[in-house]
Amino acid sequence: MAQQTLFALSLLPYLGFLWFMTRSRRFPRLAVIGFYLLLVFVAITIPAGIYAKVAYGETLANIDWLHGSAELFLTISNICVVLGFYQAVQAAKSQNE
């Protein structure tokens, strides 16, 4: 039970970060999308973990096809964040030249 409580509490600072980042309008758009996609990963992982426990009696990490499918959203999120900041760095470099 303590893990679920800590997980829920950890979402509050992240939601604050998303609010600040979105409101500041200084972050690259693609990176912002990537950070929001992380919430999609969380939203998918929770039911996938419940399904793994109910259907297989195992944790999500032990069901490869289900775990890999959920992790796909984390990978997409990370790619968007990296590409967003990469594009911002390249734009700043070309502006300085």
Short mmCIF file of the C-alpha atoms (twelve columns), coordinates in Angstrom:
data_MODEL
# 
_entry.id   MODEL 
# 
loop_
_atom_site.group_PDB 
_atom_site.id 
_atom_site.type_symbol 
_atom_site.label_atom_id 
_atom_site.label_alt_id 
_atom_site.label_comp_id 
_atom_site.label_asym_id 
_atom_site.label_seq_id 
_atom_site.Cartn_x 
_atom_site.Cartn_y 
_atom_site.Cartn_z 
_atom_site.pdbx_PDB_model_num 
ATOM 1  C CA . MET A 1  0.000  0.000   0.000   1 
ATOM 2  C CA . ALA A 2  2.855  2.393   0.748   1 
ATOM 3  C CA . GLN A 3  4.203  2.082   -2.802  1 
ATOM 4  C CA . GLN A 4  0.895  3.166   -4.313  1 
ATOM 5  C CA . THR A 5  0.731  6.149   -1.969  1 
ATOM 6  C CA . LEU A 6  4.270  7.224   -2.824  1 
ATOM 7  C CA . PHE A 7  3.528  6.806   -6.517  1 
ATOM 8  C CA . ALA A 8  0.408  8.960   -6.271  1 
ATOM 9  C CA . LEU A 9  2.297  11.612  -4.305  1 
ATOM 10 C CA . SER A 10 5.097  11.626  -6.880  1 
ATOM 11 C CA . LEU A 11 2.620  12.671  -9.559  1 
ATOM 12 C CA . LEU A 12 1.918  15.997  -7.825  1 
ATOM 13 C CA . PRO A 13 5.379  17.525  -8.390  1 
ATOM 14 C CA . TYR A 14 5.394  16.214  -11.960 1 
ATOM 15 C CA . LEU A 15 2.017  17.796  -12.668 1 
ATOM 16 C CA . GLY A 16 3.392  21.043  -11.229 1 
ATOM 17 C CA . PHE A 17 6.386  20.748  -13.538 1 
ATOM 18 C CA . LEU A 18 4.074  20.224  -16.531 1 
ATOM 19 C CA . TRP A 19 1.988  23.228  -15.530 1 
ATOM 20 C CA . PHE A 20 5.059  25.458  -15.192 1 
ATOM 21 C CA . MET A 21 6.629  24.194  -18.388 1 
ATOM 22 C CA . THR A 22 3.448  24.694  -20.394 1 
ATOM 23 C CA . ARG A 23 2.758  28.111  -18.923 1 
ATOM 24 C CA . SER A 24 6.301  29.417  -19.438 1 
ATOM 25 C CA . ARG A 25 6.188  28.764  -23.210 1 
ATOM 26 C CA . ARG A 26 9.990  28.627  -23.210 1 
ATOM 27 C CA . PHE A 27 10.341 24.883  -23.692 1 
ATOM 28 C CA . PRO A 28 10.520 23.341  -27.165 1 
ATOM 29 C CA . ARG A 29 7.060  22.203  -28.253 1 
ATOM 30 C CA . LEU A 30 8.160  18.667  -29.148 1 
ATOM 31 C CA . ALA A 31 9.826  18.288  -25.747 1 
ATOM 32 C CA . VAL A 32 6.626  19.442  -24.031 1 
ATOM 33 C CA . ILE A 33 4.695  16.827  -25.990 1 
ATOM 34 C CA . GLY A 34 7.235  14.230  -24.872 1 
ATOM 35 C CA . PHE A 35 6.823  15.166  -21.223 1 
ATOM 36 C CA . TYR A 36 3.052  14.881  -21.578 1 
ATOM 37 C CA . LEU A 37 3.452  11.502  -23.290 1 
ATOM 38 C CA . LEU A 38 5.109  10.317  -20.107 1 
ATOM 39 C CA . LEU A 39 1.683  10.662  -18.494 1 
ATOM 40 C CA . VAL A 40 0.308  8.390   -21.233 1 
ATOM 41 C CA . PHE A 41 2.970  5.857   -20.262 1 
ATOM 42 C CA . VAL A 42 1.859  6.075   -16.619 1 
ATOM 43 C CA . ALA A 43 -1.811 5.813   -17.608 1 
ATOM 44 C CA . ILE A 44 -1.091 2.677   -19.641 1 
ATOM 45 C CA . THR A 45 1.252  1.065   -17.131 1 
ATOM 46 C CA . ILE A 46 -1.226 1.113   -14.255 1 
ATOM 47 C CA . PRO A 47 -3.974 -0.941  -15.970 1 
ATOM 48 C CA . ALA A 48 -1.338 -3.151  -17.605 1 
ATOM 49 C CA . GLY A 49 0.095  -3.928  -14.175 1 
ATOM 50 C CA . ILE A 50 -3.349 -4.744  -12.826 1 
ATOM 51 C CA . TYR A 51 -4.054 -6.978  -15.821 1 
ATOM 52 C CA . ALA A 52 -0.729 -8.795  -15.368 1 
ATOM 53 C CA . LYS A 53 -1.567 -9.475  -11.727 1 
ATOM 54 C CA . VAL A 54 -5.146 -10.611 -12.386 1 
ATOM 55 C CA . ALA A 55 -4.606 -12.598 -15.589 1 
ATOM 56 C CA . TYR A 56 -1.167 -14.071 -14.922 1 
ATOM 57 C CA . GLY A 57 -0.644 -13.698 -11.170 1 
ATOM 58 C CA . GLU A 58 2.642  -11.916 -11.915 1 
ATOM 59 C CA . THR A 59 4.010  -8.405  -11.822 1 
ATOM 60 C CA . LEU A 60 4.054  -6.412  -15.037 1 
ATOM 61 C CA . ALA A 61 7.838  -6.754  -15.354 1 
ATOM 62 C CA . ASN A 62 7.504  -10.555 -15.627 1 
ATOM 63 C CA . ILE A 63 5.099  -10.503 -18.597 1 
ATOM 64 C CA . ASP A 64 7.364  -9.583  -21.488 1 
ATOM 65 C CA . TRP A 65 4.807  -8.790  -24.186 1 
ATOM 66 C CA . LEU A 66 2.751  -6.625  -21.857 1 
ATOM 67 C CA . HIS A 67 5.721  -4.909  -20.271 1 
ATOM 68 C CA . GLY A 68 7.339  -4.233  -23.632 1 
ATOM 69 C CA . SER A 69 4.124  -2.781  -25.014 1 
ATOM 70 C CA . ALA A 70 3.826  -0.385  -22.085 1 
ATOM 71 C CA . GLU A 71 7.507  0.568   -22.307 1 
ATOM 72 C CA . LEU A 72 6.998  1.553   -25.949 1 
ATOM 73 C CA . PHE A 73 5.217  4.688   -24.728 1 
ATOM 74 C CA . LEU A 74 8.158  5.541   -22.476 1 
ATOM 75 C CA . THR A 75 10.501 5.181   -25.446 1 
ATOM 76 C CA . ILE A 76 8.333  7.434   -27.618 1 
ATOM 77 C CA . SER A 77 8.190  9.987   -24.812 1 
ATOM 78 C CA . ASN A 78 11.975 9.995   -24.448 1 
ATOM 79 C CA . ILE A 79 12.516 10.341  -28.196 1 
ATOM 80 C CA . CYS A 80 10.192 13.359  -28.335 1 
ATOM 81 C CA . VAL A 81 11.972 15.055  -25.417 1 
ATOM 82 C CA . VAL A 82 15.422 14.486  -26.921 1 
ATOM 83 C CA . LEU A 83 14.413 15.570  -30.430 1 
ATOM 84 C CA . GLY A 84 12.631 18.633  -29.070 1 
ATOM 85 C CA . PHE A 85 15.690 19.852  -27.200 1 
ATOM 86 C CA . TYR A 86 17.980 18.867  -30.081 1 
ATOM 87 C CA . GLN A 87 15.923 21.020  -32.452 1 
ATOM 88 C CA . ALA A 88 16.034 23.907  -29.964 1 
ATOM 89 C CA . VAL A 89 19.828 23.665  -29.677 1 
ATOM 90 C CA . GLN A 90 20.212 23.553  -33.458 1 
ATOM 91 C CA . ALA A 91 17.933 26.583  -33.857 1 
ATOM 92 C CA . ALA A 92 19.907 28.509  -31.240 1 
ATOM 93 C CA . LYS A 93 23.186 27.626  -32.974 1 
ATOM 94 C CA . SER A 94 21.932 28.786  -36.360 1 
ATOM 95 C CA . GLN A 95 20.621 32.005  -34.795 1 
ATOM 96 C CA . ASN A 96 24.046 32.769  -33.310 1 
ATOM 97 C CA . GLU A 97 25.855 32.241  -36.617 1 
# 
